[in-house]
Structures are given as C-alpha cells and as structure tokens.
mmCIF file with all atom_site columns, C-alpha atoms in Angstrom:
data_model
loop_
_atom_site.group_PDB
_atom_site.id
_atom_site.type_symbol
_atom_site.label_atom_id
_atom_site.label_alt_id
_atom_site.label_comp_id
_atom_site.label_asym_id
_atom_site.label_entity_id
_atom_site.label_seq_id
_atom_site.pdbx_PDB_ins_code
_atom_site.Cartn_x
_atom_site.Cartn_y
_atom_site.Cartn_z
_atom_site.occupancy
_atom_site.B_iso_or_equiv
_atom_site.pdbx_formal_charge
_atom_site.auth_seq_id
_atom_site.auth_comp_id
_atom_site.auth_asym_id
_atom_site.auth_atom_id
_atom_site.pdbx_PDB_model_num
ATOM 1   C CA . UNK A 1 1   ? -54.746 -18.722 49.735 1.00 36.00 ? 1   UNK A CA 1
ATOM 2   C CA . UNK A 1 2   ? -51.275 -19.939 49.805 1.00 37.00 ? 2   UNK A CA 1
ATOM 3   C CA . UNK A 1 3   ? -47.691 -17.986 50.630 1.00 44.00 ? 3   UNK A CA 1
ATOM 4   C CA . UNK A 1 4   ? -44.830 -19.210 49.218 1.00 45.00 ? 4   UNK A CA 1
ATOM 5   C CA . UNK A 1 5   ? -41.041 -18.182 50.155 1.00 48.00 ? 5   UNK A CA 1
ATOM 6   C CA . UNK A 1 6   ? -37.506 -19.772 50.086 1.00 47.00 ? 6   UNK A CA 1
ATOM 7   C CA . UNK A 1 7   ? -37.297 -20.782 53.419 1.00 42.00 ? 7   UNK A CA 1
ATOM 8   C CA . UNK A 1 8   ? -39.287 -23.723 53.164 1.00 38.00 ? 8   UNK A CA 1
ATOM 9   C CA . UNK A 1 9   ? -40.483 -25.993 50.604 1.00 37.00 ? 9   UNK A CA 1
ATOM 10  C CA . UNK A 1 10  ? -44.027 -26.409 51.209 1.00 32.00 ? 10  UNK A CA 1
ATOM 11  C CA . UNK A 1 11  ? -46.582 -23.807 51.110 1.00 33.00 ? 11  UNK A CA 1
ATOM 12  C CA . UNK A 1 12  ? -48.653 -22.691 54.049 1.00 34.00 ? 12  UNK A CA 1
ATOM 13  C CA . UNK A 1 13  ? -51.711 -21.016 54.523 1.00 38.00 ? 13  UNK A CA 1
ATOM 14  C CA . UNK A 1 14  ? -51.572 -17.342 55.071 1.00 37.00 ? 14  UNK A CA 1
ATOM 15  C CA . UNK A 1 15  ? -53.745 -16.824 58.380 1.00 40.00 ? 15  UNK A CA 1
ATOM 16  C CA . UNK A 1 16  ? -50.653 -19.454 59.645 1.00 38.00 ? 16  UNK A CA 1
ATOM 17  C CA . UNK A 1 17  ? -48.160 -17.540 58.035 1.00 38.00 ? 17  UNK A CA 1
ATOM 18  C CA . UNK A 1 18  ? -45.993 -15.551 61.382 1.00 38.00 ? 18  UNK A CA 1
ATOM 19  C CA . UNK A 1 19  ? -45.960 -12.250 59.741 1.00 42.00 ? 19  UNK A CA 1
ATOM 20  C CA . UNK A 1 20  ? -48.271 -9.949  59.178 1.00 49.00 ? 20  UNK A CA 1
ATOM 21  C CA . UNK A 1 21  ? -47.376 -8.629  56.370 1.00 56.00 ? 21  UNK A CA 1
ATOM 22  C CA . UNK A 1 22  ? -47.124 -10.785 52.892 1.00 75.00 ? 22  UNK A CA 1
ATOM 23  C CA . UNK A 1 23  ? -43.459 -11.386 51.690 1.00 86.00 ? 23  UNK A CA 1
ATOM 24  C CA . UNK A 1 24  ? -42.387 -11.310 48.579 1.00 91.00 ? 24  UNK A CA 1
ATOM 25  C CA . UNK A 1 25  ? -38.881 -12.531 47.051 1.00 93.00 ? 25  UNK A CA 1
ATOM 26  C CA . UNK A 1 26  ? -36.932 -12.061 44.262 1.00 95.00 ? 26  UNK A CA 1
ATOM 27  C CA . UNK A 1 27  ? -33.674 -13.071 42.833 1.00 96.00 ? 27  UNK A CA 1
ATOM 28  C CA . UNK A 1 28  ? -30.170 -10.975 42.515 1.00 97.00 ? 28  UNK A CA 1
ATOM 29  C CA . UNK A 1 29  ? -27.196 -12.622 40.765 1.00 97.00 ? 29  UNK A CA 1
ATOM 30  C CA . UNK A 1 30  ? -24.114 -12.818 42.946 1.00 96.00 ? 30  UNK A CA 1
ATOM 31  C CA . UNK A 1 31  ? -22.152 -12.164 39.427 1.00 96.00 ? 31  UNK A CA 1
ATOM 32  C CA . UNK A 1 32  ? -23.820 -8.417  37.954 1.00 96.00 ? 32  UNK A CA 1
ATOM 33  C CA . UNK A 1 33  ? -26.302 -7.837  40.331 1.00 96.00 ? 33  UNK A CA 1
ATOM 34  C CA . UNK A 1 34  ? -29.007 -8.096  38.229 1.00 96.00 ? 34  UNK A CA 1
ATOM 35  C CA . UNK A 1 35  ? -32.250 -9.077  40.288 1.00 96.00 ? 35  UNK A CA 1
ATOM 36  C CA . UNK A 1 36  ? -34.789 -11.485 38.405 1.00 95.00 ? 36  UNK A CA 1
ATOM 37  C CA . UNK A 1 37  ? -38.365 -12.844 39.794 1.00 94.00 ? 37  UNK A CA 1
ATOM 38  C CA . UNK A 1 38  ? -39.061 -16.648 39.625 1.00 92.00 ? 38  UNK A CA 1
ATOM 39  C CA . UNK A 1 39  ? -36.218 -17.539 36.829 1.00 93.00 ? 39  UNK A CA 1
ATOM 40  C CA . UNK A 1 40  ? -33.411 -20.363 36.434 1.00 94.00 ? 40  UNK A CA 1
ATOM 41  C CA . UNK A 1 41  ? -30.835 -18.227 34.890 1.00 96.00 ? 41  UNK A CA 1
ATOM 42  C CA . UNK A 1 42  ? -29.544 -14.295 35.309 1.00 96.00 ? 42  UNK A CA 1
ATOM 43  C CA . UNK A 1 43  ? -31.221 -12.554 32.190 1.00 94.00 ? 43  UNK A CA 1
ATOM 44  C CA . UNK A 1 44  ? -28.040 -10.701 32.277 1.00 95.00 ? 44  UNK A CA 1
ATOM 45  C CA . UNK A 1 45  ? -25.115 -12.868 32.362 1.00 95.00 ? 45  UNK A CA 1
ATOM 46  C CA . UNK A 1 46  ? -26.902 -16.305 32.193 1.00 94.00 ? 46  UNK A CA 1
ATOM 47  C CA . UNK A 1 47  ? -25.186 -17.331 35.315 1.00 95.00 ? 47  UNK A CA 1
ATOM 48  C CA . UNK A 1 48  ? -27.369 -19.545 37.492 1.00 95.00 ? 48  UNK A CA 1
ATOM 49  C CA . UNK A 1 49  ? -25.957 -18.056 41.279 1.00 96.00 ? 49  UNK A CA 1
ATOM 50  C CA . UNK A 1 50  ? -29.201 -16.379 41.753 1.00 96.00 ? 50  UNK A CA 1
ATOM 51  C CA . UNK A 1 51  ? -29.764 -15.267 45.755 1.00 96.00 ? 51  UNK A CA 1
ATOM 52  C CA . UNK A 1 52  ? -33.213 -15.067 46.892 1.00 96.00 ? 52  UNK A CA 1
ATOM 53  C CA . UNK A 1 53  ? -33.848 -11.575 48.669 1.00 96.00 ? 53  UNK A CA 1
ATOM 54  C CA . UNK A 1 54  ? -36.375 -10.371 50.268 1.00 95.00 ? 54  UNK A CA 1
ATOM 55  C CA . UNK A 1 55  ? -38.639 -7.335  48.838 1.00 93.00 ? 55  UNK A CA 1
ATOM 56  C CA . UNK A 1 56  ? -39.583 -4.162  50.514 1.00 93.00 ? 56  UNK A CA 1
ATOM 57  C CA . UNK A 1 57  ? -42.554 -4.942  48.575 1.00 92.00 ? 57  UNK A CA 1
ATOM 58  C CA . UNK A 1 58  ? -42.865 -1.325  46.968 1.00 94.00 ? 58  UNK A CA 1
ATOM 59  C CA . UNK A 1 59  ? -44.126 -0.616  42.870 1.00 95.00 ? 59  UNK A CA 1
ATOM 60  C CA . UNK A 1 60  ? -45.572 1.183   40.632 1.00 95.00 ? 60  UNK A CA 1
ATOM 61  C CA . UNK A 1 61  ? -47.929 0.008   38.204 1.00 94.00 ? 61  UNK A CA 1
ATOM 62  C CA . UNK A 1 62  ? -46.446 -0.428  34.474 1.00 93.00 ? 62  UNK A CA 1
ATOM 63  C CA . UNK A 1 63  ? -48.219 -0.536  30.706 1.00 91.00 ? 63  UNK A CA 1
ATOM 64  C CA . UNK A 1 64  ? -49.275 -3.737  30.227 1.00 87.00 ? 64  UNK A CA 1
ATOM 65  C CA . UNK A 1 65  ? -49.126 -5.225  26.084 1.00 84.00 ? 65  UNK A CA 1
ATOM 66  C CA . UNK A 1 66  ? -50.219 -7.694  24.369 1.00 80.00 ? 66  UNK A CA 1
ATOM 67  C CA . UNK A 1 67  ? -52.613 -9.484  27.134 1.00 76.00 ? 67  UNK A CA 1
ATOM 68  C CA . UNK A 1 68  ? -54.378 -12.382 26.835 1.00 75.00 ? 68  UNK A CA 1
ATOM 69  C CA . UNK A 1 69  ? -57.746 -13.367 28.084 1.00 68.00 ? 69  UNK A CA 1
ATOM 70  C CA . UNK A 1 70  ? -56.345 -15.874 30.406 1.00 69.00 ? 70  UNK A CA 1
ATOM 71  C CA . UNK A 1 71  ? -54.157 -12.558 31.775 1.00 73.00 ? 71  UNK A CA 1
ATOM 72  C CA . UNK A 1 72  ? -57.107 -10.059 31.971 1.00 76.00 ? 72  UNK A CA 1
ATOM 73  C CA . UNK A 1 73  ? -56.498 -9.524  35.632 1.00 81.00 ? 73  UNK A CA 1
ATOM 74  C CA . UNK A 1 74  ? -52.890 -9.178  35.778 1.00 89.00 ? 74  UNK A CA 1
ATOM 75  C CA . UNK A 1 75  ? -50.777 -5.858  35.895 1.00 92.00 ? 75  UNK A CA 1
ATOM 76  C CA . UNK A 1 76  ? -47.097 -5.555  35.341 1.00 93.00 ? 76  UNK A CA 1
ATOM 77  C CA . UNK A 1 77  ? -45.590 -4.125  38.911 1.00 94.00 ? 77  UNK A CA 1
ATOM 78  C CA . UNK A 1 78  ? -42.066 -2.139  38.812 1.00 96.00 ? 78  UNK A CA 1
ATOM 79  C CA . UNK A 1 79  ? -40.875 -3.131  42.207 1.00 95.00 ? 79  UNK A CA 1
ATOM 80  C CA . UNK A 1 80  ? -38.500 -0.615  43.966 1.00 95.00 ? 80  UNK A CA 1
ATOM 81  C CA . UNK A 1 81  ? -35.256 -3.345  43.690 1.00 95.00 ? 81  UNK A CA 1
ATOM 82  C CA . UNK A 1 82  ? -35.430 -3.080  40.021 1.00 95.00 ? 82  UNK A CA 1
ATOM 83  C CA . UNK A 1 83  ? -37.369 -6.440  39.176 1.00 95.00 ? 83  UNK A CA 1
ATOM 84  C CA . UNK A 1 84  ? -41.097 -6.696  37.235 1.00 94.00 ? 84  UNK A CA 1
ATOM 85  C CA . UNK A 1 85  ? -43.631 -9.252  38.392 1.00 92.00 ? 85  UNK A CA 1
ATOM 86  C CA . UNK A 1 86  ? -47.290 -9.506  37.000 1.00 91.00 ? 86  UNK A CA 1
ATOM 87  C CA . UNK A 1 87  ? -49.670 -9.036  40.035 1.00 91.00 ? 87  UNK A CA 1
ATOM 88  C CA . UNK A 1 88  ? -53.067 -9.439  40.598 1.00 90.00 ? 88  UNK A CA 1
ATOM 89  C CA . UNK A 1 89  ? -54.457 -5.425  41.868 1.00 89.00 ? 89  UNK A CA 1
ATOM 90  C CA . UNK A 1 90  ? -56.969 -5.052  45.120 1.00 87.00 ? 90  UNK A CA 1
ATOM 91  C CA . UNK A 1 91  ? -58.539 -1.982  44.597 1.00 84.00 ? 91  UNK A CA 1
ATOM 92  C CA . UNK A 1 92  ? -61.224 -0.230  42.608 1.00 86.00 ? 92  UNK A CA 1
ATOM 93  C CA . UNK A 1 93  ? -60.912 -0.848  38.228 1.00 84.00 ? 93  UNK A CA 1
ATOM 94  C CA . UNK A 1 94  ? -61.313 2.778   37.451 1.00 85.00 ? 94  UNK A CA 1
ATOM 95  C CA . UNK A 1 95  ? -58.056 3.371   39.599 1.00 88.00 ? 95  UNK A CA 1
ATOM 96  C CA . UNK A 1 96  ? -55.932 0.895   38.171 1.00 89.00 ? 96  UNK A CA 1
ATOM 97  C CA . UNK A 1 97  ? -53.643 1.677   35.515 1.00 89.00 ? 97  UNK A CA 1
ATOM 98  C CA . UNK A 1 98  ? -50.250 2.778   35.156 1.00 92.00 ? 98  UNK A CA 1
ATOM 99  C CA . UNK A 1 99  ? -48.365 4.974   37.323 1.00 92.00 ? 99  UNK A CA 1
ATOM 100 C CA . UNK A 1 100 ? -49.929 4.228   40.137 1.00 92.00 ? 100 UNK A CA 1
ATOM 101 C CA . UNK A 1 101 ? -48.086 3.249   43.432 1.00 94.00 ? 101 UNK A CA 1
ATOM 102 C CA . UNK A 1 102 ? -48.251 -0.130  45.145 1.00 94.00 ? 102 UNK A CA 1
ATOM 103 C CA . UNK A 1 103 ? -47.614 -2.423  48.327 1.00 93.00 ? 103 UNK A CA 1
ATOM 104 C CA . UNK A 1 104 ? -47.615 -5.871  48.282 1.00 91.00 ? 104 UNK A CA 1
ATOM 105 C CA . UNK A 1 105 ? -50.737 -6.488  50.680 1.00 84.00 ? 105 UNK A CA 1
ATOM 106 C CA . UNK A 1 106 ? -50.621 -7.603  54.035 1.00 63.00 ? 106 UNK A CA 1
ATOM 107 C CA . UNK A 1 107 ? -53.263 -10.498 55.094 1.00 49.00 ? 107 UNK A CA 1
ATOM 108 C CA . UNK A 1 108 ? -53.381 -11.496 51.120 1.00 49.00 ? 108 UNK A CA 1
ATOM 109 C CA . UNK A 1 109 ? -50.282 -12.761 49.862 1.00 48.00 ? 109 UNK A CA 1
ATOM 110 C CA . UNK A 1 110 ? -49.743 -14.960 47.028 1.00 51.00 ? 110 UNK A CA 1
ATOM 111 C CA . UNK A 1 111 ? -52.699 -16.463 45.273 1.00 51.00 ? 111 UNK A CA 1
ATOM 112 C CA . UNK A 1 112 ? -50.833 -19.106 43.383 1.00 60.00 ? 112 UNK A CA 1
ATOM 113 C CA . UNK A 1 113 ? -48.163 -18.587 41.940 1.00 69.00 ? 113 UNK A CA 1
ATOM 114 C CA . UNK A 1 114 ? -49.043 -14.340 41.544 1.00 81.00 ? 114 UNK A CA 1
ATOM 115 C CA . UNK A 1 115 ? -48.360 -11.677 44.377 1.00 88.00 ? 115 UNK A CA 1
ATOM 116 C CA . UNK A 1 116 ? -51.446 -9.566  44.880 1.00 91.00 ? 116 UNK A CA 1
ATOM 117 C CA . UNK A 1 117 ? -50.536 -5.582  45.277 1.00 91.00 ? 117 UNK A CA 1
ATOM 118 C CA . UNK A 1 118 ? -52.747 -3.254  46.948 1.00 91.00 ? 118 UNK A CA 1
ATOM 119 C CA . UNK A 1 119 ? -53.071 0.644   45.874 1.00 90.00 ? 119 UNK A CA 1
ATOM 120 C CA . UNK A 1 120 ? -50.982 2.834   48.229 1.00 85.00 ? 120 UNK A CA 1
ATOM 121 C CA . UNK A 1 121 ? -53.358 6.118   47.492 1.00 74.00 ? 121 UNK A CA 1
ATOM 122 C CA . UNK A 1 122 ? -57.200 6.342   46.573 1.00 64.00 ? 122 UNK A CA 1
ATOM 123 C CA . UNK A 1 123 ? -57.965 7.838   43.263 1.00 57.00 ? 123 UNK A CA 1
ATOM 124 C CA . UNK A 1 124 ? -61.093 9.822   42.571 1.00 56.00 ? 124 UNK A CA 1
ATOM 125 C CA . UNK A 1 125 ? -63.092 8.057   40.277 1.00 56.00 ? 125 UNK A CA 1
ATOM 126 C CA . UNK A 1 126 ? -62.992 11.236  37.338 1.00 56.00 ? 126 UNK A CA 1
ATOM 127 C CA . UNK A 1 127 ? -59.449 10.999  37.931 1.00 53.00 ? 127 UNK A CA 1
ATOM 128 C CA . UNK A 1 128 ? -58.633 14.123  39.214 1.00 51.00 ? 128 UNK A CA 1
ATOM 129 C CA . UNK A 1 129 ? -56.161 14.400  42.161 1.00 50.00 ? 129 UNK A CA 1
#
C-alpha cells in the first residue's frame, strides 16, 4: 500500500509513513474558495490557483449512481470541508450505505490512487440502532 501527499513527489510505503494516522488532501481555490479533490482547474471559477489542504479526514457516506463493474467497491464520501471523493469502505457490506459516518483510516491509507474510509459506528446487522 502506498500514501501519497503534496509534500513530496514520490510515494512511500505506509508502515514508513511518520504519522499514524492516514492523510488525506484536497484542493481549495485561492479565488472562491471552492475546495476540489485531485483536479487541474476550480470547478467553480476555472481558475487553476488550487492550494492543497490538509483534511480532517471526516464523511459521510453519499448515494452512489450509475456504477460500473470496474467501480463496484467504491462509495462516494461527503468529507466535512465540502469536497466528494470515491473511497474504498473497511467495514462489514450490510453496514455500508448512505448516511453513514466515516474516518479516513489510520494504518491504511491510500490504495492507489483511492483513500480507504473506515465506519466511525457499528451497525447491527437488521439495521436497527
């Protein structure tokens, strides 16, 4: 497994990585304010002065549309800066779906070029709370 972040070029593995917990960033453009993940231009304004920022790493789980086989295994996240990434989810199937809070997890990181989110509470699998 591989973490990736804007302070260096190259990737390095994530038992070398220096913090424990995974990071993820995302863009905000220095013109609106509009934050992005992984794009050239501001969906906004068009303006390419994006600023990478960290995350606190904080979402909730959206409806996913339209997804293909290749995509079978990816959620859309709503992270708490205002930005929606497609993540790979660590936690039980019947619990996943949309809604539900998550963390970027610690010790996991990036696999490619995807975050991977764990579930911040435990669901019961009949789905009553």
């Amino acid at each position: 497994m591989f973490h990736t972040g804007p302070r260096s070029g190259t990737a390095v593995k994530v038992a070398e990585a220096s913090a424990p917990d995974a990071e993820l960033y995302f863009q905000r453009c220095r013109w609106c304010h509009t934050t992005t993940f992984q794009r050239l231009l501001c969906p906004t304004c068009g303006s390419t002065d994006l600023n990478p920022e960290l995350s606190e790493g904080e979402g909730v789980i959206s409806v996913r549309r339209g997804v293909a086989a290749a995509d079978a295994d990816l959620w859309p996240v709503y992270m708490s800066e205002g930005f929606t990434v497609r993540c790979r989810v660590d936690g039980p199937l019947h619990a996943v779906r949309p809604g539900v809070r998550v963390k970027v997890s610690s010790g996991v990181g990036v696999t490619g070029r995807r975050p991977v989110v764990r579930l911040c509470e435990e669901v019961p699998l009949d789905g009553w709370i």
